[in-house]
Amino acid sequence: MGDNNSHSHHVGVGINSSSNSVSSQVSYFFKKLKNFWNIYKFGIVSTLLIFLLLEVFLNDNSKLNSKNLQKLNDLLMSNNLVDFNQTDIIGANNKDDSASPSSSSTHQLTKPPKKNPMDFYTIESRLKYYFPYHRKSEIENNIFQIWLTKADDKNFPTDCKPHIERWREVNDGFNHNLLSLNEVEESIVDYFKPTVPEIIEALRSLPHDRLKFEFLKYLVIYINGGLYADIDSVCIKPLKYWYDSKSISGKLIVGITNDFNDLNWEKLYNRRLQFSNNIFRAKSHHPFLAKLIARITYISFTQAELIKNSNWDEIFQNVDANGEPLVQFTGPSIFTDTLFEYLNSLKNSLYIRVAKNDRDKDIKPIIGPDIPEGQRYSYKSFSGAIAPSQVEDVIVLPPISFQGQPLKEDNYQSKNDEYDDDDSKKGYEKFYYARPLALTMWSSKKKSVSTNDINKKVE
């Protein structure tokens, strides 16, 4: 009897041990699966999205129709469902001075991963390894402006020349550079070819100059640091008077270009809130720009055939109310999406709303798409802004900063009245720094939005 009981006891222990072992293995499997998804989910979803977007234009001999535009609009809006609150496992090779104080990096790379342009995180990690970000130094005093041709070319937009000269004149102490696409590309080749040649390969694969133009904006600032401004933008206030934080110096400065707080926003705009890539300022090798460059490079390789076979001249003719193309992977939309992705990758980040005053009482409830659970930063973080906000070393300026005040522009008696060369403007206007003029063939030409436009359905 004792032997039987003893045998039963041991059998019971064996069953429990086996059950625990299986349970542990299952738990381990799902943990690995979850980690894999957290790392690669954005790449997977973004690849599928780009494939679907461009597929619209390859169907029906690349001819656009209302049905395709509706499908396109729906697909663009589906990008808001992507969860950007992911873990960034990419580190840098400078332990003392390279990563952001709230960076989500979990380890340092001792050597660069091998070239693999089909993997987003490999591209990003190679950029961070070879070009570490030194956050303690200030943004370089450079101004870059780019156009298709040199200034002495007969096809250079002559209306832009006085505005280019103003950027140079009122910003003494800054190194001003006006470059053609070819000149910028040559400097990019010398910089990246020895270390991250996939960046050059991606750039040269782009089938349209406008795609290259947008990509080169990010590349030239990533390499040199400083301010980028389109040639048809006007400098209202000298850079020395632009806002900077007294607590954490800004190393990336961007401005809101569109903030349409209305239920029907998606009928008119690509994004509920969008940042401008016409004017921005950044420290060289800033990790946001590394992420943005890696994203564009990754798309260029993984969707090479679709990009090559698309009719980009036709695609660029279809724009939203802000004048931005509905389909783009180098312009303001990817700039905006990647910035939110970057902000949400920062761990325990410090968020500062710079100014609150009586005008805040008039702000309407914020309307827009649902935000994934756990995502800290979204359009809601900056909608209705009337002064700068800050997340770590990223400063987000209100719409007036790089867009101006359309309702007041007619009240200016002259250009000199609009300019603020001595930093004398007060209130909201003290944050008015520059604005676009829509003088080139690639300029975003805003459409006037009426009640009929808002209520009208996309057919």
Short mmCIF file of C-alpha atoms in Angstrom, two decimals:
data_model
loop_
_atom_site.label_atom_id
_atom_site.label_comp_id
_atom_site.label_asym_id
_atom_site.label_seq_id
_atom_site.Cartn_x
_atom_site.Cartn_y
_atom_site.Cartn_z
CA MET A 1 0.00 0.00 0.00
CA GLY A 2 2.83 2.31 0.93
CA ASP A 3 4.54 1.56 -2.37
CA ASN A 4 1.40 2.36 -4.34
CA ASN A 5 0.90 5.65 -2.55
CA SER A 6 4.52 6.49 -3.10
CA HIS A 7 4.24 5.64 -6.78
CA SER A 8 1.11 7.78 -7.14
CA HIS A 9 2.84 10.65 -5.45
CA HIS A 10 5.79 10.54 -7.82
CA VAL A 11 3.57 10.26 -10.86
CA GLY A 12 1.70 13.36 -9.71
CA VAL A 13 4.91 15.30 -9.40
CA GLY A 14 5.95 14.19 -12.88
CA ILE A 15 2.68 15.40 -14.41
CA ASN A 16 2.93 18.78 -12.70
CA SER A 17 6.54 19.21 -13.79
CA SER A 18 5.67 18.35 -17.38
CA SER A 19 2.72 20.75 -17.34
CA ASN A 20 4.86 23.56 -15.93
CA SER A 21 7.52 22.90 -18.56
CA VAL A 22 5.01 23.13 -21.42
CA SER A 23 3.48 26.25 -19.91
CA SER A 24 6.92 27.85 -19.63
CA GLN A 25 7.73 27.03 -23.23
CA VAL A 26 4.43 28.48 -24.45
CA SER A 27 4.97 31.58 -22.35
CA TYR A 28 8.51 31.93 -23.69
CA PHE A 29 7.27 31.57 -27.29
CA PHE A 30 4.63 34.27 -26.94
CA LYS A 31 7.11 36.56 -25.18
CA LYS A 32 9.51 36.19 -28.12
CA LEU A 33 6.66 36.74 -30.57
CA LYS A 34 5.59 39.88 -28.72
CA ASN A 35 9.15 41.24 -28.72
CA PHE A 36 9.46 40.57 -32.46
CA TRP A 37 6.20 42.44 -33.13
CA ASN A 38 7.20 45.39 -30.95
CA ILE A 39 10.44 45.76 -32.89
CA TYR A 40 9.22 45.24 -36.44
CA LYS A 41 5.53 46.18 -36.42
CA PHE A 42 5.99 49.68 -37.84
CA GLY A 43 8.15 48.40 -40.68
CA ILE A 44 5.63 45.68 -41.51
CA VAL A 45 2.61 47.99 -41.41
CA SER A 46 4.30 50.87 -43.23
CA THR A 47 5.50 48.54 -45.99
CA LEU A 48 1.99 47.21 -46.53
CA LEU A 49 0.60 50.76 -46.50
CA ILE A 50 3.06 52.07 -49.08
CA PHE A 51 2.40 49.02 -51.26
CA LEU A 52 -1.34 49.66 -51.16
CA LEU A 53 -0.94 53.40 -51.76
CA LEU A 54 1.21 53.00 -54.84
CA GLU A 55 -0.82 50.05 -56.10
CA VAL A 56 -3.73 52.46 -56.57
CA PHE A 57 -1.73 54.30 -59.20
CA LEU A 58 -0.56 51.19 -61.04
CA ASN A 59 -4.09 49.99 -61.60
CA ASP A 60 -6.06 51.22 -64.60
CA ASN A 61 -2.87 52.31 -66.42
CA SER A 62 -1.99 54.77 -63.62
CA LYS A 63 -5.04 56.90 -64.41
CA LEU A 64 -6.65 58.60 -61.46
CA ASN A 65 -10.36 58.64 -60.91
CA SER A 66 -12.70 59.52 -58.08
CA LYS A 67 -12.91 55.92 -56.89
CA ASN A 68 -9.13 55.64 -56.68
CA LEU A 69 -8.89 58.97 -54.86
CA GLN A 70 -11.48 57.82 -52.33
CA LYS A 71 -9.55 54.58 -51.83
CA LEU A 72 -6.34 56.57 -51.58
CA ASN A 73 -7.82 58.92 -49.00
CA ASP A 74 -9.00 55.96 -46.91
CA LEU A 75 -5.58 54.33 -47.09
CA LEU A 76 -3.82 57.53 -46.07
CA MET A 77 -6.07 57.92 -43.09
CA SER A 78 -5.44 54.32 -42.05
CA ASN A 79 -1.87 55.37 -41.30
CA ASN A 80 -3.21 56.99 -38.14
CA LEU A 81 -3.92 53.50 -36.82
CA VAL A 82 -0.24 52.64 -36.71
CA ASP A 83 1.04 52.42 -33.13
CA PHE A 84 4.20 54.49 -32.94
CA ASN A 85 4.79 53.65 -29.27
CA GLN A 86 7.45 51.09 -30.06
CA THR A 87 10.78 50.17 -28.55
CA ASP A 88 13.84 51.56 -30.28
CA ILE A 89 16.70 49.14 -29.67
CA ILE A 90 19.26 51.11 -31.61
CA GLY A 91 22.14 52.57 -29.61
CA ALA A 92 25.11 54.79 -30.41
CA ASN A 93 28.84 54.30 -30.00
CA ASN A 94 29.49 57.33 -27.80
CA LYS A 95 28.61 56.57 -24.20
CA ASP A 96 29.07 60.08 -22.87
CA ASP A 97 27.49 62.38 -25.37
CA SER A 98 25.51 60.71 -28.11
CA ALA A 99 22.09 59.56 -26.95
CA SER A 100 19.21 61.72 -25.85
CA PRO A 101 18.73 61.85 -22.04
CA SER A 102 15.43 60.07 -22.47
CA SER A 103 16.43 57.88 -25.38
CA SER A 104 14.83 54.46 -25.51
CA SER A 105 18.13 52.89 -26.54
CA THR A 106 18.80 49.84 -24.44
CA HIS A 107 22.38 48.95 -25.43
CA GLN A 108 25.46 50.28 -27.15
CA LEU A 109 26.63 48.95 -30.49
CA THR A 110 30.23 47.79 -30.45
CA LYS A 111 30.34 47.47 -34.23
CA PRO A 112 28.01 48.45 -37.07
CA PRO A 113 25.63 45.82 -38.44
CA LYS A 114 26.22 44.66 -41.98
CA LYS A 115 24.52 46.53 -44.78
CA ASN A 116 20.91 45.43 -45.25
CA PRO A 117 18.74 48.09 -46.93
CA MET A 118 15.72 45.79 -46.68
CA ASP A 119 15.67 46.24 -42.90
CA PHE A 120 14.74 49.62 -41.43
CA TYR A 121 16.44 49.14 -38.05
CA THR A 122 19.70 48.06 -39.66
CA ILE A 123 19.80 51.26 -41.73
CA GLU A 124 19.00 53.39 -38.70
CA SER A 125 21.58 51.68 -36.48
CA ARG A 126 24.30 52.11 -39.11
CA LEU A 127 23.56 55.83 -39.32
CA LYS A 128 23.70 56.17 -35.54
CA TYR A 129 26.91 54.18 -35.29
CA TYR A 130 28.87 56.07 -37.93
CA PHE A 131 27.41 59.50 -37.12
CA PRO A 132 26.83 59.73 -33.34
CA TYR A 133 24.68 62.57 -32.05
CA HIS A 134 26.47 65.00 -29.71
CA ARG A 135 23.60 66.60 -27.86
CA LYS A 136 25.70 68.87 -25.64
CA SER A 137 26.82 71.12 -28.49
CA GLU A 138 24.54 73.76 -29.98
CA ILE A 139 22.85 73.77 -33.39
CA GLU A 140 25.32 74.85 -36.04
CA ASN A 141 24.95 78.40 -37.40
CA ASN A 142 24.19 77.33 -40.96
CA ILE A 143 21.36 78.23 -43.34
CA PHE A 144 20.72 75.95 -46.32
CA GLN A 145 18.45 76.61 -49.28
CA ILE A 146 18.14 74.23 -52.24
CA TRP A 147 16.78 74.44 -55.76
CA LEU A 148 16.98 72.49 -59.01
CA THR A 149 19.55 74.81 -60.56
CA LYS A 150 22.19 77.31 -59.53
CA ALA A 151 21.17 80.92 -58.95
CA ASP A 152 22.77 82.11 -62.19
CA ASP A 153 20.75 79.66 -64.30
CA LYS A 154 18.15 81.29 -66.56
CA ASN A 155 15.46 78.99 -65.14
CA PHE A 156 16.09 79.94 -61.52
CA PRO A 157 12.94 81.60 -60.02
CA THR A 158 13.87 85.28 -60.04
CA ASP A 159 11.03 86.24 -57.67
CA CYS A 160 12.77 84.22 -54.96
CA LYS A 161 16.10 86.03 -55.12
CA PRO A 162 15.27 89.02 -52.86
CA HIS A 163 13.90 86.65 -50.21
CA ILE A 164 17.01 84.49 -50.40
CA GLU A 165 19.13 87.61 -49.98
CA ARG A 166 17.12 88.65 -46.92
CA TRP A 167 17.88 85.31 -45.21
CA ARG A 168 21.54 86.14 -45.79
CA GLU A 169 21.45 89.82 -44.79
CA VAL A 170 19.50 89.71 -41.52
CA ASN A 171 21.28 86.64 -40.16
CA ASP A 172 24.83 87.87 -39.80
CA GLY A 173 27.00 85.30 -38.09
CA PHE A 174 25.31 82.48 -39.99
CA ASN A 175 26.89 80.63 -42.90
CA HIS A 176 24.37 80.92 -45.75
CA ASN A 177 24.39 78.26 -48.50
CA LEU A 178 22.32 78.33 -51.69
CA LEU A 179 22.88 75.03 -53.51
CA SER A 180 21.59 73.20 -56.57
CA LEU A 181 20.37 69.61 -56.35
CA ASN A 182 23.56 68.40 -58.03
CA GLU A 183 25.78 70.30 -55.60
CA VAL A 184 23.98 68.87 -52.58
CA GLU A 185 24.07 65.36 -54.02
CA GLU A 186 27.83 65.58 -54.57
CA SER A 187 28.39 66.52 -50.93
CA ILE A 188 26.08 63.72 -49.79
CA VAL A 189 27.99 61.13 -51.83
CA ASP A 190 31.33 62.10 -50.29
CA TYR A 191 29.84 61.87 -46.81
CA PHE A 192 27.87 58.61 -46.92
CA LYS A 193 29.55 56.45 -49.57
CA PRO A 194 32.41 55.14 -47.37
CA THR A 195 30.10 54.13 -44.51
CA VAL A 196 26.38 53.96 -45.37
CA PRO A 197 26.27 53.73 -49.18
CA GLU A 198 22.66 52.52 -49.15
CA ILE A 199 21.63 56.14 -48.53
CA ILE A 200 23.23 57.18 -51.83
CA GLU A 201 21.71 54.21 -53.64
CA ALA A 202 18.26 55.16 -52.36
CA LEU A 203 18.69 58.80 -53.37
CA ARG A 204 19.84 57.93 -56.88
CA SER A 205 17.01 55.45 -57.35
CA LEU A 206 14.32 58.11 -56.93
CA PRO A 207 12.67 58.66 -60.33
CA HIS A 208 11.52 62.26 -59.83
CA ASP A 209 13.49 65.39 -58.91
CA ARG A 210 10.84 66.47 -56.43
CA LEU A 211 11.32 63.25 -54.46
CA LYS A 212 15.07 63.92 -54.41
CA PHE A 213 14.52 67.56 -53.47
CA GLU A 214 12.59 66.62 -50.32
CA PHE A 215 15.04 63.86 -49.35
CA LEU A 216 18.04 66.16 -49.79
CA LYS A 217 16.59 68.66 -47.32
CA TYR A 218 16.94 66.12 -44.51
CA LEU A 219 20.31 64.82 -45.69
CA VAL A 220 22.02 68.21 -45.89
CA ILE A 221 20.86 69.20 -42.39
CA TYR A 222 21.72 65.76 -40.98
CA ILE A 223 25.28 66.18 -42.24
CA ASN A 224 25.88 69.87 -41.47
CA GLY A 225 23.26 70.95 -38.96
CA GLY A 226 21.50 74.31 -39.10
CA LEU A 227 18.35 75.75 -40.64
CA TYR A 228 16.72 74.60 -43.85
CA ALA A 229 14.39 77.07 -45.62
CA ASP A 230 12.75 76.78 -49.05
CA ILE A 231 13.90 79.47 -51.49
CA ASP A 232 10.37 80.93 -51.63
CA SER A 233 10.14 81.52 -47.89
CA VAL A 234 10.62 84.91 -46.28
CA CYS A 235 12.51 85.52 -43.04
CA ILE A 236 10.35 87.75 -40.82
CA LYS A 237 12.53 87.73 -37.69
CA PRO A 238 16.32 87.13 -37.51
CA LEU A 239 17.25 83.71 -36.16
CA LYS A 240 19.02 85.17 -33.13
CA TYR A 241 15.60 86.19 -31.78
CA TRP A 242 13.86 82.85 -32.31
CA TYR A 243 12.62 81.07 -29.21
CA ASP A 244 14.88 78.68 -27.33
CA SER A 245 14.31 76.96 -24.01
CA LYS A 246 16.07 78.15 -20.87
CA SER A 247 15.99 74.66 -19.35
CA ILE A 248 16.82 72.30 -22.24
CA SER A 249 18.29 73.89 -25.34
CA GLY A 250 16.41 72.95 -28.50
CA LYS A 251 18.27 70.70 -30.94
CA LEU A 252 15.33 70.14 -33.30
CA ILE A 253 12.93 72.98 -34.08
CA VAL A 254 9.80 72.36 -36.15
CA GLY A 255 6.61 74.30 -36.80
CA ILE A 256 2.98 73.30 -37.21
CA THR A 257 1.73 73.93 -40.74
CA ASN A 258 -1.78 72.52 -40.47
CA ASP A 259 -4.10 72.06 -37.47
CA PHE A 260 -7.68 71.60 -38.68
CA ASN A 261 -9.82 70.97 -35.60
CA ASP A 262 -12.97 69.80 -37.35
CA LEU A 263 -14.89 66.53 -37.69
CA ASN A 264 -14.41 66.67 -41.47
CA TRP A 265 -10.64 67.19 -41.40
CA GLU A 266 -9.91 64.00 -43.34
CA LYS A 267 -11.89 65.23 -46.35
CA LEU A 268 -9.44 68.08 -46.79
CA TYR A 269 -6.08 67.14 -45.30
CA ASN A 270 -3.54 64.30 -45.29
CA ARG A 271 -3.08 64.53 -41.54
CA ARG A 272 -5.12 65.92 -38.66
CA LEU A 273 -2.06 67.96 -37.65
CA GLN A 274 1.04 68.33 -39.78
CA PHE A 275 4.53 69.74 -39.33
CA SER A 276 6.30 71.84 -41.95
CA ASN A 277 9.34 70.57 -43.82
CA ASN A 278 9.61 73.89 -45.70
CA ILE A 279 11.45 75.39 -42.74
CA PHE A 280 13.06 73.45 -39.89
CA ARG A 281 16.22 73.58 -37.81
CA ALA A 282 18.27 70.75 -36.30
CA LYS A 283 21.58 69.76 -34.78
CA SER A 284 23.72 67.60 -37.05
CA HIS A 285 23.13 63.85 -36.64
CA HIS A 286 19.93 64.38 -34.67
CA PRO A 287 18.33 60.94 -34.08
CA PHE A 288 15.01 62.11 -35.51
CA LEU A 289 16.66 62.84 -38.84
CA ALA A 290 18.47 59.49 -38.68
CA LYS A 291 15.12 57.77 -38.26
CA LEU A 292 13.55 59.80 -41.07
CA ILE A 293 16.42 59.13 -43.49
CA ALA A 294 16.36 55.43 -42.63
CA ARG A 295 12.59 55.30 -43.20
CA ILE A 296 12.81 56.86 -46.67
CA THR A 297 15.77 54.65 -47.60
CA TYR A 298 13.92 51.55 -46.45
CA ILE A 299 10.83 52.42 -48.50
CA SER A 300 12.99 53.21 -51.53
CA PHE A 301 14.44 49.70 -51.47
CA THR A 302 11.42 47.65 -50.42
CA GLN A 303 9.04 49.38 -52.85
CA ALA A 304 11.54 50.06 -55.65
CA GLU A 305 9.45 48.69 -58.53
CA LEU A 306 6.27 50.46 -57.47
CA ILE A 307 8.10 53.75 -57.05
CA LYS A 308 9.85 53.40 -60.40
CA ASN A 309 6.67 52.52 -62.32
CA SER A 310 4.43 55.22 -60.84
CA ASN A 311 3.55 58.39 -62.76
CA TRP A 312 4.82 60.94 -60.25
CA ASP A 313 3.98 63.99 -62.37
CA GLU A 314 0.35 62.90 -62.24
CA ILE A 315 0.50 61.90 -58.59
CA PHE A 316 1.85 65.32 -57.56
CA GLN A 317 -1.13 67.02 -59.21
CA ASN A 318 -3.52 65.56 -56.62
CA VAL A 319 -3.20 67.62 -53.46
CA ASP A 320 -5.04 68.29 -50.22
CA ALA A 321 -6.33 71.67 -49.03
CA ASN A 322 -2.84 72.49 -47.79
CA GLY A 323 -1.46 72.02 -51.29
CA GLU A 324 0.42 68.86 -50.28
CA PRO A 325 0.39 65.77 -52.56
CA LEU A 326 -1.93 63.03 -51.37
CA VAL A 327 0.73 60.40 -52.02
CA GLN A 328 4.27 61.07 -50.86
CA PHE A 329 7.03 59.27 -49.00
CA THR A 330 9.62 62.05 -48.77
CA GLY A 331 7.43 65.07 -47.89
CA PRO A 332 5.58 66.56 -44.90
CA SER A 333 3.44 63.48 -44.17
CA ILE A 334 6.35 61.13 -43.52
CA PHE A 335 8.16 63.98 -41.74
CA THR A 336 5.15 64.30 -39.41
CA ASP A 337 4.60 60.57 -38.88
CA THR A 338 8.27 59.93 -38.15
CA LEU A 339 8.45 62.81 -35.68
CA PHE A 340 5.55 61.38 -33.69
CA GLU A 341 7.23 57.97 -33.85
CA TYR A 342 10.45 59.48 -32.54
CA LEU A 343 8.75 61.40 -29.72
CA ASN A 344 6.93 58.28 -28.58
CA SER A 345 10.17 56.29 -28.56
CA LEU A 346 11.64 58.56 -25.87
CA LYS A 347 11.42 57.10 -22.39
CA ASN A 348 10.24 59.25 -19.47
CA SER A 349 10.46 62.31 -21.67
CA LEU A 350 9.98 65.81 -20.30
CA TYR A 351 7.04 67.66 -21.89
CA ILE A 352 6.84 71.43 -21.48
CA ARG A 353 4.03 73.71 -22.56
CA VAL A 354 5.80 77.02 -22.64
CA ALA A 355 3.03 79.59 -22.25
CA LYS A 356 -0.49 79.60 -20.91
CA ASN A 357 -2.59 82.73 -20.89
CA ASP A 358 -6.16 83.98 -21.18
CA ARG A 359 -6.42 82.83 -24.80
CA ASP A 360 -6.22 79.22 -23.61
CA LYS A 361 -9.73 79.59 -22.20
CA ASP A 362 -11.11 79.96 -25.73
CA ILE A 363 -9.59 76.74 -27.09
CA LYS A 364 -12.25 74.38 -28.43
CA PRO A 365 -12.41 70.67 -27.59
CA ILE A 366 -9.86 68.76 -29.67
CA ILE A 367 -11.45 66.71 -32.45
CA GLY A 368 -9.76 63.97 -34.45
CA PRO A 369 -9.04 60.26 -34.84
CA ASP A 370 -8.66 57.88 -31.91
CA ILE A 371 -5.18 57.51 -30.47
CA PRO A 372 -3.76 54.03 -29.72
CA GLU A 373 -3.68 53.23 -26.03
CA GLY A 374 -0.32 54.01 -24.48
CA GLN A 375 0.72 56.52 -27.14
CA ARG A 376 1.74 59.65 -25.27
CA TYR A 377 2.31 62.09 -28.13
CA SER A 378 -0.10 62.73 -30.99
CA TYR A 379 -1.88 65.62 -32.70
CA LYS A 380 -3.67 66.20 -29.37
CA SER A 381 -0.37 67.18 -27.74
CA PHE A 382 0.03 70.24 -29.98
CA SER A 383 -3.41 71.08 -31.40
CA GLY A 384 -4.50 74.63 -30.64
CA ALA A 385 -0.97 75.74 -29.76
CA ILE A 386 -0.45 79.49 -29.43
CA ALA A 387 3.12 79.29 -28.12
CA PRO A 388 6.05 76.86 -28.30
CA SER A 389 5.92 73.42 -26.72
CA GLN A 390 8.84 71.13 -26.00
CA VAL A 391 9.56 67.40 -25.66
CA GLU A 392 13.13 66.95 -24.43
CA ASP A 393 15.29 68.76 -27.03
CA VAL A 394 12.50 68.99 -29.63
CA ILE A 395 10.75 72.38 -29.83
CA VAL A 396 7.37 72.53 -31.59
CA LEU A 397 6.41 76.04 -32.67
CA PRO A 398 2.79 77.22 -33.11
CA PRO A 399 1.28 77.70 -36.60
CA ILE A 400 2.14 81.41 -36.78
CA SER A 401 5.89 80.71 -36.53
CA PHE A 402 6.36 79.33 -40.05
CA GLN A 403 2.97 80.17 -41.59
CA GLY A 404 2.17 83.75 -40.59
CA GLN A 405 -1.30 85.16 -39.97
CA PRO A 406 -3.35 85.15 -43.19
CA LEU A 407 -6.11 87.28 -41.70
CA LYS A 408 -3.68 90.04 -40.76
CA GLU A 409 -1.32 90.10 -43.70
CA ASP A 410 -3.45 92.58 -45.66
CA ASN A 411 -3.19 95.02 -42.76
CA TYR A 412 0.56 95.41 -43.14
CA GLN A 413 1.36 98.71 -44.87
CA SER A 414 4.63 97.37 -46.27
CA LYS A 415 7.06 94.49 -46.03
CA ASN A 416 9.04 96.48 -43.50
CA ASP A 417 5.94 96.63 -41.31
CA GLU A 418 5.70 92.84 -41.39
CA TYR A 419 9.38 92.34 -40.61
CA ASP A 420 10.47 92.15 -36.99
CA ASP A 421 14.18 92.86 -37.28
CA ASP A 422 14.49 94.32 -33.78
CA ASP A 423 12.32 91.72 -31.99
CA SER A 424 9.70 94.30 -31.03
CA LYS A 425 6.50 92.32 -31.70
CA LYS A 426 4.45 91.30 -28.67
CA GLY A 427 1.93 88.61 -27.81
CA TYR A 428 1.24 85.91 -30.37
CA GLU A 429 3.09 87.82 -33.11
CA LYS A 430 6.40 87.57 -31.27
CA PHE A 431 6.50 83.93 -32.43
CA TYR A 432 6.14 84.92 -36.10
CA TYR A 433 9.49 83.93 -37.65
CA ALA A 434 9.02 83.09 -41.35
CA ARG A 435 6.42 82.07 -43.90
CA PRO A 436 6.14 80.42 -47.34
CA LEU A 437 5.26 82.52 -50.40
CA ALA A 438 4.34 79.80 -52.95
CA LEU A 439 6.55 81.15 -55.74
CA THR A 440 7.89 77.93 -57.27
CA MET A 441 6.38 75.07 -59.24
CA TRP A 442 6.72 72.76 -56.24
CA SER A 443 5.36 75.16 -53.64
CA SER A 444 2.40 74.09 -51.54
CA LYS A 445 -0.40 76.36 -52.70
CA LYS A 446 -3.11 76.40 -50.07
CA LYS A 447 -6.73 76.25 -51.10
CA SER A 448 -9.33 78.42 -49.42
CA VAL A 449 -11.56 76.22 -47.29
CA SER A 450 -15.25 77.12 -47.27
CA THR A 451 -18.22 75.61 -45.46
CA ASN A 452 -19.24 73.96 -48.73
CA ASP A 453 -15.81 72.32 -49.00
CA ILE A 454 -16.09 70.96 -45.47
CA ASN A 455 -19.59 69.60 -45.93
CA LYS A 456 -19.01 68.23 -49.41
CA LYS A 457 -18.29 64.51 -49.58
CA VAL A 458 -15.42 63.15 -51.63
CA GLU A 459 -17.06 61.58 -54.65
#
